[in-house]
Coordinates of C-alpha atoms and ligand atoms in Angstrom, one line a residue:
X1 CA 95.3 -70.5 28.0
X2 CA 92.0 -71.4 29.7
X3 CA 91.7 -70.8 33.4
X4 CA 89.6 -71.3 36.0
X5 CA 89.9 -69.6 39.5
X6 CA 87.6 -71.4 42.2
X7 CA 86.6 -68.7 45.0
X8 CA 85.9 -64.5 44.0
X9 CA 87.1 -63.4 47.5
X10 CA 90.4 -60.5 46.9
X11 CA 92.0 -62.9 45.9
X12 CA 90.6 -64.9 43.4
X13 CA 89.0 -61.4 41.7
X14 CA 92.6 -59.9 41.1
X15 CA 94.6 -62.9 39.8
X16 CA 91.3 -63.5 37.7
X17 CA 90.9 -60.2 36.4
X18 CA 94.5 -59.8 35.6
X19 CA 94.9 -63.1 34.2
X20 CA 92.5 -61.9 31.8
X21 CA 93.8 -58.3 31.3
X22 CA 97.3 -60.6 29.9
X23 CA 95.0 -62.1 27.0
X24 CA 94.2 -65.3 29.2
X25 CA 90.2 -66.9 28.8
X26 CA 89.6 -67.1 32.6
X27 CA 86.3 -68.4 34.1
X28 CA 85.4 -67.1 38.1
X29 CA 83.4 -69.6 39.7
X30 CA 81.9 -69.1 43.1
X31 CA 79.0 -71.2 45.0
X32 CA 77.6 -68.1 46.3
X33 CA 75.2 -67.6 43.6
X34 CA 74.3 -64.3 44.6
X35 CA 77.7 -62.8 44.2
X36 CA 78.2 -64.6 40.7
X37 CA 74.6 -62.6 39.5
X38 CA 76.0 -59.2 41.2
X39 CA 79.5 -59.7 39.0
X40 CA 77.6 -60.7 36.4
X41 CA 75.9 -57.5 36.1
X42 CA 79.3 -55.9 36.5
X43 CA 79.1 -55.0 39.8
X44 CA 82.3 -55.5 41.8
X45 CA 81.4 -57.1 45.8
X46 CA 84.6 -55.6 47.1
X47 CA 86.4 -52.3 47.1
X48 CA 90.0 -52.5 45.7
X49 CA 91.6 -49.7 43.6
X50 CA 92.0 -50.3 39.8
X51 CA 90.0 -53.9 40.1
X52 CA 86.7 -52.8 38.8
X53 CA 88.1 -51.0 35.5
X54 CA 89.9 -54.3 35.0
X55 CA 86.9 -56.7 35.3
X56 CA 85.0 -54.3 33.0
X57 CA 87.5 -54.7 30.6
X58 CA 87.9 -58.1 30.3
X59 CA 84.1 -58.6 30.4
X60 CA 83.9 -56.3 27.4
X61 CA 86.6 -58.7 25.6
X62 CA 84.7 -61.7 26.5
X63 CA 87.7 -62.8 28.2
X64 CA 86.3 -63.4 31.7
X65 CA 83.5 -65.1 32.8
X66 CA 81.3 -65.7 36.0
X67 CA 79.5 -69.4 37.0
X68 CA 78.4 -70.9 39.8
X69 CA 78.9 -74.0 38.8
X70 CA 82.0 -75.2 38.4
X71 CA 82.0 -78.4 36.4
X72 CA 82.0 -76.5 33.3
X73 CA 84.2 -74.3 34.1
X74 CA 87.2 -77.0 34.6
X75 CA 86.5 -79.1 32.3
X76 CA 88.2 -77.2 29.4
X77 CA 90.8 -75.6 32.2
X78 CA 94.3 -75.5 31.4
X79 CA 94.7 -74.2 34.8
X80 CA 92.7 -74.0 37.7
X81 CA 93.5 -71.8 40.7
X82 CA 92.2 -72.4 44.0
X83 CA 91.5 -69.1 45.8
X84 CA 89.1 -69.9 48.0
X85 CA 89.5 -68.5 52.2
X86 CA 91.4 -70.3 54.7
X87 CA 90.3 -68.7 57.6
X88 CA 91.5 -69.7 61.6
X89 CA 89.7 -72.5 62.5
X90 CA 87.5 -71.5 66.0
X91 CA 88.5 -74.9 67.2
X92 CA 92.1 -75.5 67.6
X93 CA 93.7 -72.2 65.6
X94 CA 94.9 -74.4 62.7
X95 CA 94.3 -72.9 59.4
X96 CA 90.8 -74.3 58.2
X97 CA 91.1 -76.1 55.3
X98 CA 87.5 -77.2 54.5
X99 CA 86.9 -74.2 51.6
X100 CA 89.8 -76.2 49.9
X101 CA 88.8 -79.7 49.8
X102 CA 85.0 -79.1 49.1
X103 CA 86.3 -77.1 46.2
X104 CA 89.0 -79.4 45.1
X105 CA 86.4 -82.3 45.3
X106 CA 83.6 -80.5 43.5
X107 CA 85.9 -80.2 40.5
X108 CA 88.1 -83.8 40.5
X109 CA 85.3 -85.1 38.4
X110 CA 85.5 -82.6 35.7
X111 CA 89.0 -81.8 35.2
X112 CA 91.3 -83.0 31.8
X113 CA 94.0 -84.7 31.0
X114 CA 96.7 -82.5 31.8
X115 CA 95.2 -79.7 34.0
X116 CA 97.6 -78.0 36.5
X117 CA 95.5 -77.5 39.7
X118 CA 97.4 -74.8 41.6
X119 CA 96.4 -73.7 45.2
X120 CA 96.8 -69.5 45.3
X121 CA 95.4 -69.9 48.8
X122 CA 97.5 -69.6 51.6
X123 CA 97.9 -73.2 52.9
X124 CA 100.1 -75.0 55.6
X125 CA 103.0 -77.3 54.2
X126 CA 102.1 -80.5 52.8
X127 CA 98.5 -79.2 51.3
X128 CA 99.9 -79.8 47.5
X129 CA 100.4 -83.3 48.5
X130 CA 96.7 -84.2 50.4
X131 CA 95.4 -82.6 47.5
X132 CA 97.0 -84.7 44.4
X133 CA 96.0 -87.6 47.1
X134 CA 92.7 -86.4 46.7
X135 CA 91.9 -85.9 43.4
X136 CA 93.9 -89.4 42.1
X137 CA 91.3 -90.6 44.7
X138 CA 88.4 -89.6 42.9
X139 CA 89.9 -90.4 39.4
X140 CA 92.7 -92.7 39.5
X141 CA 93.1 -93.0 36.0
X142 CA 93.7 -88.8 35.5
X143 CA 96.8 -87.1 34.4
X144 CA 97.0 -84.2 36.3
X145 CA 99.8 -81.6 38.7
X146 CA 99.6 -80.0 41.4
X147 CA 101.5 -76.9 42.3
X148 CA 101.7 -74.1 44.5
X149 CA 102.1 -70.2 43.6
X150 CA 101.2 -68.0 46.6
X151 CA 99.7 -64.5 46.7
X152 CA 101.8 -61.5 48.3
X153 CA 98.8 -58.6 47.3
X154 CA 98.1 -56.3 49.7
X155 CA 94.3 -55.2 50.0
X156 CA 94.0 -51.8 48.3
X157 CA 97.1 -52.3 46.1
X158 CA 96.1 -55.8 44.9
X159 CA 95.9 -55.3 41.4
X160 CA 99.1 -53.2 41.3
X161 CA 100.9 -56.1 43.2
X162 CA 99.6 -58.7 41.0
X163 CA 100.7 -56.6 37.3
X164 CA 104.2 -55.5 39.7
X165 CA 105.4 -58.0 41.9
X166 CA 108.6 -57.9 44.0
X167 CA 108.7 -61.7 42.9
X168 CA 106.3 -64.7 41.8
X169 CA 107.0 -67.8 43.8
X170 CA 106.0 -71.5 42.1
X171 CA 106.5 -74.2 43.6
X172 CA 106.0 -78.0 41.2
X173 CA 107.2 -81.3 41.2
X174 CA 107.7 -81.7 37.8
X175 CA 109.4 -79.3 34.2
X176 CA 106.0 -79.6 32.4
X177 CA 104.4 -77.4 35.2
X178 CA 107.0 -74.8 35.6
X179 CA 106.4 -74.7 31.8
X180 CA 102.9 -73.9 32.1
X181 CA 103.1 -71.4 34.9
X182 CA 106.0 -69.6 33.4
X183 CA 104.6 -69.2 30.7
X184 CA 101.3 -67.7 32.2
X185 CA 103.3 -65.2 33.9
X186 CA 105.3 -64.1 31.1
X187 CA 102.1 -63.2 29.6
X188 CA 101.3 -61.2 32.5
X189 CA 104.7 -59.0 31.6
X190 CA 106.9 -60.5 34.5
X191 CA 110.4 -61.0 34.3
X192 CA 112.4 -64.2 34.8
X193 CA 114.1 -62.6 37.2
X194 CA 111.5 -61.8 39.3
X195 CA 110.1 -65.5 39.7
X196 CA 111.3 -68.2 42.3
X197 CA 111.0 -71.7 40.9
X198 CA 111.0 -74.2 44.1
X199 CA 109.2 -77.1 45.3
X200 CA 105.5 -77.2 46.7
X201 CA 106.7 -77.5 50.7
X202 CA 108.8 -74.5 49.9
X203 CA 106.6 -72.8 48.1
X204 CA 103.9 -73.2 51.1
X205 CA 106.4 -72.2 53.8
X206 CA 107.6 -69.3 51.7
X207 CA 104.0 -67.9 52.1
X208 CA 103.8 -67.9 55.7
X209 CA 107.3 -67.2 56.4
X210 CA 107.3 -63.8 54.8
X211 CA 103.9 -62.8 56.4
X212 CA 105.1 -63.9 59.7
X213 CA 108.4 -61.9 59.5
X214 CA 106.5 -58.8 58.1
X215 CA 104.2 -58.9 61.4
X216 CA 107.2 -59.6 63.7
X217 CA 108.6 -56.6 62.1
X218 CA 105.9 -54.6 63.0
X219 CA 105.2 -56.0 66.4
X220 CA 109.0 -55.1 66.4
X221 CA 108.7 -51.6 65.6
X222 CA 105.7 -50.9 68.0
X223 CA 107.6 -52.1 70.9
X224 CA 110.4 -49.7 70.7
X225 CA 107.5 -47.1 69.8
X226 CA 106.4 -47.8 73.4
X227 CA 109.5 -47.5 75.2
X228 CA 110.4 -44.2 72.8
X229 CA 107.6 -42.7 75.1
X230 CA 109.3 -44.0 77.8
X231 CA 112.9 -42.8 77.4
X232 CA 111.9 -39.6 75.8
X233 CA 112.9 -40.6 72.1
X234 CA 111.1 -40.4 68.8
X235 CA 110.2 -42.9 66.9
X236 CA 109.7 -41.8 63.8
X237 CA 113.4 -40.7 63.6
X238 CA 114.1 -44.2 65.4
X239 CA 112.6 -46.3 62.5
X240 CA 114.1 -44.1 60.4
X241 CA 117.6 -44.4 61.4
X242 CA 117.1 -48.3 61.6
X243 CA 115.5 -48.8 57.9
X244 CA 118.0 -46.5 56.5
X245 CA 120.2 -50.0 56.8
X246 CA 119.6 -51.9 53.6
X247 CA 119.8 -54.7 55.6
X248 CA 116.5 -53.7 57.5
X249 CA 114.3 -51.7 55.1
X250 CA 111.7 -48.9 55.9
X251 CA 109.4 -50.7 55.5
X252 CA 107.1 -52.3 57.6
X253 CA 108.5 -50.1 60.6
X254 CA 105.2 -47.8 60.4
X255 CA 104.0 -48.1 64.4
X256 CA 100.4 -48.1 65.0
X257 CA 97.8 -49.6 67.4
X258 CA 98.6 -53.0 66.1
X259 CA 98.4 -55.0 62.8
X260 CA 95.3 -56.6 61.9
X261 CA 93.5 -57.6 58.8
X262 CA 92.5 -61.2 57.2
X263 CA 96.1 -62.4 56.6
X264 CA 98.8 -61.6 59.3
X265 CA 96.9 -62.5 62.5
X266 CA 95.6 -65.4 60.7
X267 CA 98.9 -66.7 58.9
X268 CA 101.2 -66.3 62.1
X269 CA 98.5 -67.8 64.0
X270 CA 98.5 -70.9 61.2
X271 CA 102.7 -70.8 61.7
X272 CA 102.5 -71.6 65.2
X273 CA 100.4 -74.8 64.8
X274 CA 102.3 -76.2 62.2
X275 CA 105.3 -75.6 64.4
X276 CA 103.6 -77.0 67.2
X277 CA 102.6 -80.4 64.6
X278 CA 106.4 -80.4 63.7
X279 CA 108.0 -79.9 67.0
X280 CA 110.0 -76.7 65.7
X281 CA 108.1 -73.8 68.0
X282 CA 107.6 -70.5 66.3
X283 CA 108.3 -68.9 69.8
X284 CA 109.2 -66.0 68.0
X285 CA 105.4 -65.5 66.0
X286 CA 103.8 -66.8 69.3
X287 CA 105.5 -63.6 71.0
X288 CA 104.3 -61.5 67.9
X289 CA 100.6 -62.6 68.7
X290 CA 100.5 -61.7 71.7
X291 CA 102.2 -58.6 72.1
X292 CA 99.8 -57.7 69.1
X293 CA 96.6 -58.8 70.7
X294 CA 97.3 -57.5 73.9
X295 CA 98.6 -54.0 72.0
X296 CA 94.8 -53.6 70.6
X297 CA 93.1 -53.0 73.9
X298 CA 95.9 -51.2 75.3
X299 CA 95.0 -48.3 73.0
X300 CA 92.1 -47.4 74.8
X301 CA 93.8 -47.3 78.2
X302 CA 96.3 -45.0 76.6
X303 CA 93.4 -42.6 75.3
X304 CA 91.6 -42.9 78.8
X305 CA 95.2 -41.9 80.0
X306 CA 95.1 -38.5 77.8
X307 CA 91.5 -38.1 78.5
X308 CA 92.5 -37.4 81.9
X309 CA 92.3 -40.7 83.1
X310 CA 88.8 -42.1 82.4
X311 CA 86.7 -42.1 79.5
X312 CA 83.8 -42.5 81.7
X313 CA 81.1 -39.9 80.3
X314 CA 83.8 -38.8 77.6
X315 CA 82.8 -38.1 73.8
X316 CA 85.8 -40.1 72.1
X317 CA 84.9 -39.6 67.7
X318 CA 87.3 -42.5 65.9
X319 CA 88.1 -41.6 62.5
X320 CA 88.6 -45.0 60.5
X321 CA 87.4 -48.5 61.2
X322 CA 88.9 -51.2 58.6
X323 CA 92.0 -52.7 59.2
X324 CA 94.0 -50.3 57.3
X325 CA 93.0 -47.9 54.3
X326 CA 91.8 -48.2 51.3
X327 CA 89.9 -51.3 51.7
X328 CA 86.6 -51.7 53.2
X329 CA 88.2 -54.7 55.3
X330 CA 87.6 -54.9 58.8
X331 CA 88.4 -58.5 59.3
X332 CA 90.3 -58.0 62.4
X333 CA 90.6 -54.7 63.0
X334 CA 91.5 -52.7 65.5
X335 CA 88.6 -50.5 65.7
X336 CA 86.6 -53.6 67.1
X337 CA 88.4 -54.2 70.8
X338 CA 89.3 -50.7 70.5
X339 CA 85.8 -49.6 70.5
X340 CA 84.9 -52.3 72.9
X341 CA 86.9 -51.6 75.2
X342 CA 86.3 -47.6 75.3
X343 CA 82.6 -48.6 75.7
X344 CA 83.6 -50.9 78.4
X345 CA 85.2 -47.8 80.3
X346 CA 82.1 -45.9 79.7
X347 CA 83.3 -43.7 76.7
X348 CA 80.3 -42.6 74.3
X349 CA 81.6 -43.5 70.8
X350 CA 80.9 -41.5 67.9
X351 CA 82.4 -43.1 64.5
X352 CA 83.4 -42.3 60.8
X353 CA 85.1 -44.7 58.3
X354 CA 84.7 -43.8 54.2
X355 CA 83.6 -47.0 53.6
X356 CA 82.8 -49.0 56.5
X357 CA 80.5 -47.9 58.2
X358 CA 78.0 -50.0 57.5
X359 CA 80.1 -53.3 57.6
X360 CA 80.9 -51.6 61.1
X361 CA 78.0 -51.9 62.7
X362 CA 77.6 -55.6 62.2
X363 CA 80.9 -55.8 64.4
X364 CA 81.3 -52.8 66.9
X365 CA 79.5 -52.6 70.4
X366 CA 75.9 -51.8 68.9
X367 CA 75.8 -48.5 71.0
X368 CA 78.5 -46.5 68.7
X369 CA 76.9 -43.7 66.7
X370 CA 78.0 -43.8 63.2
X371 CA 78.2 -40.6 60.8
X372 CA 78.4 -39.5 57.7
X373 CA 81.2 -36.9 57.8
X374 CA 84.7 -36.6 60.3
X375 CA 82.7 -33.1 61.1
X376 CA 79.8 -35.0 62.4
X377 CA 82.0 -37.8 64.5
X378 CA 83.9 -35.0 66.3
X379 CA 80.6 -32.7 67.2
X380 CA 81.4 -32.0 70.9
X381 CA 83.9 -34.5 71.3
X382 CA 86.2 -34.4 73.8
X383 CA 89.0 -36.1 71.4
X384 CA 89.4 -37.5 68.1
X385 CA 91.4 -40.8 67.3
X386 CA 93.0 -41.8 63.7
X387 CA 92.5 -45.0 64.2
X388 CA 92.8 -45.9 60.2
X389 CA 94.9 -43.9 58.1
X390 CA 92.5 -42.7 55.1
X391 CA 94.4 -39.8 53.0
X392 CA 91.5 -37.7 54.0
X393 CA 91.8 -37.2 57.3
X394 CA 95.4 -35.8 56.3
X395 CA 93.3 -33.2 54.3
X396 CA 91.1 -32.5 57.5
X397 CA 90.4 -28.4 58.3
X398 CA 91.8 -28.7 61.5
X399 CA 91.2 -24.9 63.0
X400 CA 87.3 -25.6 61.5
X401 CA 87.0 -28.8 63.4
X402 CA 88.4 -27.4 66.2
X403 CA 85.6 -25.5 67.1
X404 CA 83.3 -28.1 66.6
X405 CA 85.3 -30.5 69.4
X406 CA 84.5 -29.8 73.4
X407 CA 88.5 -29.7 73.6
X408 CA 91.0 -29.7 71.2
X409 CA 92.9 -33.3 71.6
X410 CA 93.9 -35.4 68.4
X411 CA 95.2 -39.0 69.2
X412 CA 96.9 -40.0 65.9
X413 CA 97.2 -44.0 66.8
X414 CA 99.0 -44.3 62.8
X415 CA 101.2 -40.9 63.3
X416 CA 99.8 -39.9 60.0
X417 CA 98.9 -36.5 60.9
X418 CA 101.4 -33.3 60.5
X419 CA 102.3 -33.1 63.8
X420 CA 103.1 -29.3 63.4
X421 CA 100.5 -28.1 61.5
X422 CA 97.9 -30.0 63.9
X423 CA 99.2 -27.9 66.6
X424 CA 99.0 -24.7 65.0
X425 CA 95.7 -25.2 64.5
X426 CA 95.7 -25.2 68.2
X427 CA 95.2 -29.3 68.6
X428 CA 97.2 -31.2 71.5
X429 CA 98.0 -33.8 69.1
X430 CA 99.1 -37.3 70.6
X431 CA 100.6 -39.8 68.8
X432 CA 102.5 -43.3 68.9
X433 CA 106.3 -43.1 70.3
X434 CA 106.3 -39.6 70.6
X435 CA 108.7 -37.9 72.9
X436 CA 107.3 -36.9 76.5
X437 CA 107.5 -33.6 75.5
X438 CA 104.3 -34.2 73.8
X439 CA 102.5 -35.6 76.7
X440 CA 103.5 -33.0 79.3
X441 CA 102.5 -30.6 77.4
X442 CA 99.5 -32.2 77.0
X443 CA 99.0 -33.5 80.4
X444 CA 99.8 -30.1 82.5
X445 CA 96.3 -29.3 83.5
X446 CA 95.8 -32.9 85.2
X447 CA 99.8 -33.3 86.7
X448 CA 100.2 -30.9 88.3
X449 CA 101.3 -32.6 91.2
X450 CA 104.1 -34.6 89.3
X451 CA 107.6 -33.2 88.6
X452 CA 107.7 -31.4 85.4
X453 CA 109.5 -33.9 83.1
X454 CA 112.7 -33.5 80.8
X455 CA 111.7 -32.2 77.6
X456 CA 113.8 -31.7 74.6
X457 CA 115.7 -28.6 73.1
X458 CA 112.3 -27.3 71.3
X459 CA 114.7 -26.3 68.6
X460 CA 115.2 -30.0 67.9
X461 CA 112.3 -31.2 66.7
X462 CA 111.8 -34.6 64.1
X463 CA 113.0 -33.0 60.9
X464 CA 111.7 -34.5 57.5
X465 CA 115.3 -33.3 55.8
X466 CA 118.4 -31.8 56.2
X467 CA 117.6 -28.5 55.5
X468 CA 115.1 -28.4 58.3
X469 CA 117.7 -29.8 61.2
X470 CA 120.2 -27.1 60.0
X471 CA 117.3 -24.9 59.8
X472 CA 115.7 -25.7 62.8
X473 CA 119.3 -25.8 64.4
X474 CA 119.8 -22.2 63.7
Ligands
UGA1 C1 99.4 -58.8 53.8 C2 100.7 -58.8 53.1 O1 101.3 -57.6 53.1 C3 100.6 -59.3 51.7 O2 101.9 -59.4 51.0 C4 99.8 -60.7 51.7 O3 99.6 -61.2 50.4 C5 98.5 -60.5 52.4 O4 98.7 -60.1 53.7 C6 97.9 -61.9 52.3 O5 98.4 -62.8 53.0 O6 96.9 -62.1 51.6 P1 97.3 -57.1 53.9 O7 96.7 -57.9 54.9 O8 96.5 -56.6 52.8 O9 98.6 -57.8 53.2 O10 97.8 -55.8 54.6 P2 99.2 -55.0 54.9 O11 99.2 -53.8 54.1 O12 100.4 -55.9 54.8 O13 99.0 -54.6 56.4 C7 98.7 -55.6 57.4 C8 98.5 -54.9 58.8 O14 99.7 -54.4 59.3 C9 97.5 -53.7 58.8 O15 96.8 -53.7 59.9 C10 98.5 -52.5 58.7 O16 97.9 -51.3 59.2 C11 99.6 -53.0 59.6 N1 100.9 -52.4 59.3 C12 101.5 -52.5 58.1 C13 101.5 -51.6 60.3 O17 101.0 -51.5 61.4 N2 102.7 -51.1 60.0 C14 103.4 -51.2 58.8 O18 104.5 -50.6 58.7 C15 102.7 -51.9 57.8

């Protein structure tokens, strides 16, 4: 088959470059000419595991192309994918649509008799439809389809989502389109089973209905983390003991300082307006949002409250900037009010990310000192925050640091860290919905005044297995 994938964001990259890794002829087309000459010259603009290897290989093969111009790119498509970004609209929050149509209309001209133009984009309900309107527009006399087939990759695990999916979902209006698309993803190696045939309004809705519900879940999950350090409970255990139901899942329970990134806030902002356009609120997502929002900024007033109360004058280092790891993302990430609003309390920010620190500064308060090693970030600091959980910081020689660090506090805002071993290494390690425990012990030297609070049976501490509970129990 002959593709042609409008847009070389995450997105259109990984379907492109696994399209062609299946045996398909796929040609990337982007109006950011500068990007196209990069690629071109095999350099990859984005950092995602496995995608590089993949575009190498099926430039080698002569199997995937780069052009700027897109005319002839569609005219001999089969199939062309529409991947371009559908960012919040500043405005009124709606999802901004304008990437889409300029793309759609730039192409109408060129297309053949027969192409299936297919939006991967994540776009509100009723998209597939203003589109076909749109191109039979432009040429009334063309044969042409329109379906839908969202993306469910995860940045840093995009190309493994796209070769392994949990399921495809395509939504068409008609048998010869399913046929087409089936048939593209059989070549990809998925199962029947694993795709959902449905209509294009489904399809859409299916999109932002599962991001939504994976952000309320972890909205969810960080609200019981807050009253676990109320009521003295733990919530790793917590979400544990909940996910352990089939019905629930583990996953998505992970608490942290709130989910960010270039899809959840986005898409659940997007689900709200289209339930405000249809009168059928999404109080729900609404609630999400801002619980989430308001959670972001809220970290710093809990590190200010383990800092002894103020930040003012304080050495804070943050380890991690994106959004999450393994991408070089910081499209709303916590790191940016976080850091704003430390500076704002008069905190002196010292900061380390793998691989963002220079996409950092364009986004941070501009007084943040970045460095080139955790070592560096925590030089006389008087704590360091995980703010991003990269698999290095796991690996971190804690006792070194330690004497690097004006005192020895560790606010883990992803609980990533091994709890014990920090604390051997003589840390008072903080986390997210940790028992009390943790914070009196932490907090003696500035409440002394307050009544010494319950604390657990030491002996019963979060065990990762049997074996230790019995153990520990013993
Ligand atoms: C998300 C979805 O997971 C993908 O299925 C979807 O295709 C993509 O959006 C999209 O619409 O394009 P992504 O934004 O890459 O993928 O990131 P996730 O790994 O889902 O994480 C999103 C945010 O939630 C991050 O800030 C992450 O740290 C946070 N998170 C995730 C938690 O706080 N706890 C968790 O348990 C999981």
């Amino acid at each position: 088959m002959r593709i042609a994938v409008l847009g070389t964001g995450y997105v259109g990259l990984v379907s492109a470059a696994c399209f062609a890794h299946a045996g398909q002829h796929v040609t990337c087309v982007d109006i950011d000419e500068a990007k196209i000459s990069l690629l071109r010259r095999g350099k990859v603009p984005i950092y995602e595991q496995g995608l590089q290897d993949l575009i190498a290989e099926g430039r080698r093969h002569r199997r995937l192309h780069f052009v700027s111009h897109a005319a002839a790119a569609v005219s001999n498509a089969d199939i062309v994918f529409i991947a371009v970004g559908t960012p919040t609209r500043a405005s009124d929050g709606h999802a901004d649509l304008s990437q889409v149509y300029t793309a759609v209309e730039s192409v109408a001209p060129s297309l053949k008799a027969g192409t299936i133009v297919v939006t991967k984009s994540t776009v509100p309900v009723g998209t597939a439809d203003l589109i076909e309107h749109l191109i039979r527009n432009i040429c009334p006399e063309l044969e042409f389809e329109v379906a839908s087939n969202p993306e469910f990759l995860r940045a840093g695990r995009a190309v493994d989502d796209f070769l392994r999916p949990d399921r495809v979902v395509i939504g068409v209006e008609s048998g010869f389109a399913a046929a087409r698309l089936l048939t593209l993803y059989r070549s990809v190696g998925i199962e029947n089973e694993r795709i959902l045939l449905t209509d294009r309004r489904s399809s859409e809705l299916i999109k932002y209905a599962a991001n939504g519900f994976l952000a309320t879940k972890i909205g969810f999950i960080n609200e019981v983390a807050d009253l676990c350090e109320k009521v003295d409970a733990r919530i790793g255990d917590v979400a544990r003991g909940m996910g352990l139901d089939q019905r629930i899942g583990i996953r998505y329970l992970q608490p942290g300082p709130g989910f960010g990134g270039s899809c959840f806030p986005k898409d659940a902002r997007a689900l709200v307006k289209m339930g405000e356009d249809h009168e059928a609120p999404m109080r729900i997502m609404e609630t999400v949002l801002a619980s989430n929002d308001a959670r972001k900024r809220s970290m710093a007033r809990k590190i200010a409250a383990i800092c002894g109360g103020t930040v003012r004058g304080k050495t804070i280092a943050l380890l991690g900037l994106t959004f999450k790891a393994d991408t070089d993302d910081m499209r709303e990430a916590v790191s940016i009010p976080l850091a704003q609003a430390l500076i704002d309390a008069g905190g002196i920010l010292m900061a380390y990310d793998p691989v963002a620190n220079g996409r950092a500064k364009a986004l941070l308060p501009q007084c943040v000192r970045y460095c080139n090693s955790v070592a560096e970030a925590a030089e006389d600091a008087d704590a360091v925050v995980v703010v991003t959980e990269w698999q290095q910081f796991a690996e971190i020689d804690f006792r070194t640091l330690r004497q690097r660090m004006r005192s020895p506090v560790i606010i883990d805002l992803r609980n990533f860290l091994n709890e014990k071993q920090v604390q051997r290494d003589g840390f008072k390690y903080f986390s997210i919905g940790g028992p009390r425990r943790q914070a009196f012990e932490t907090m003696q030297p500035q409440t002394k005044s307050e009544k010494p609070l319950r604390t657990h049976d030491s002996k019963w501490v979060a065990a990762d297995s049997l074996e230790e509970q019995i153990a520990a129990a013993e």
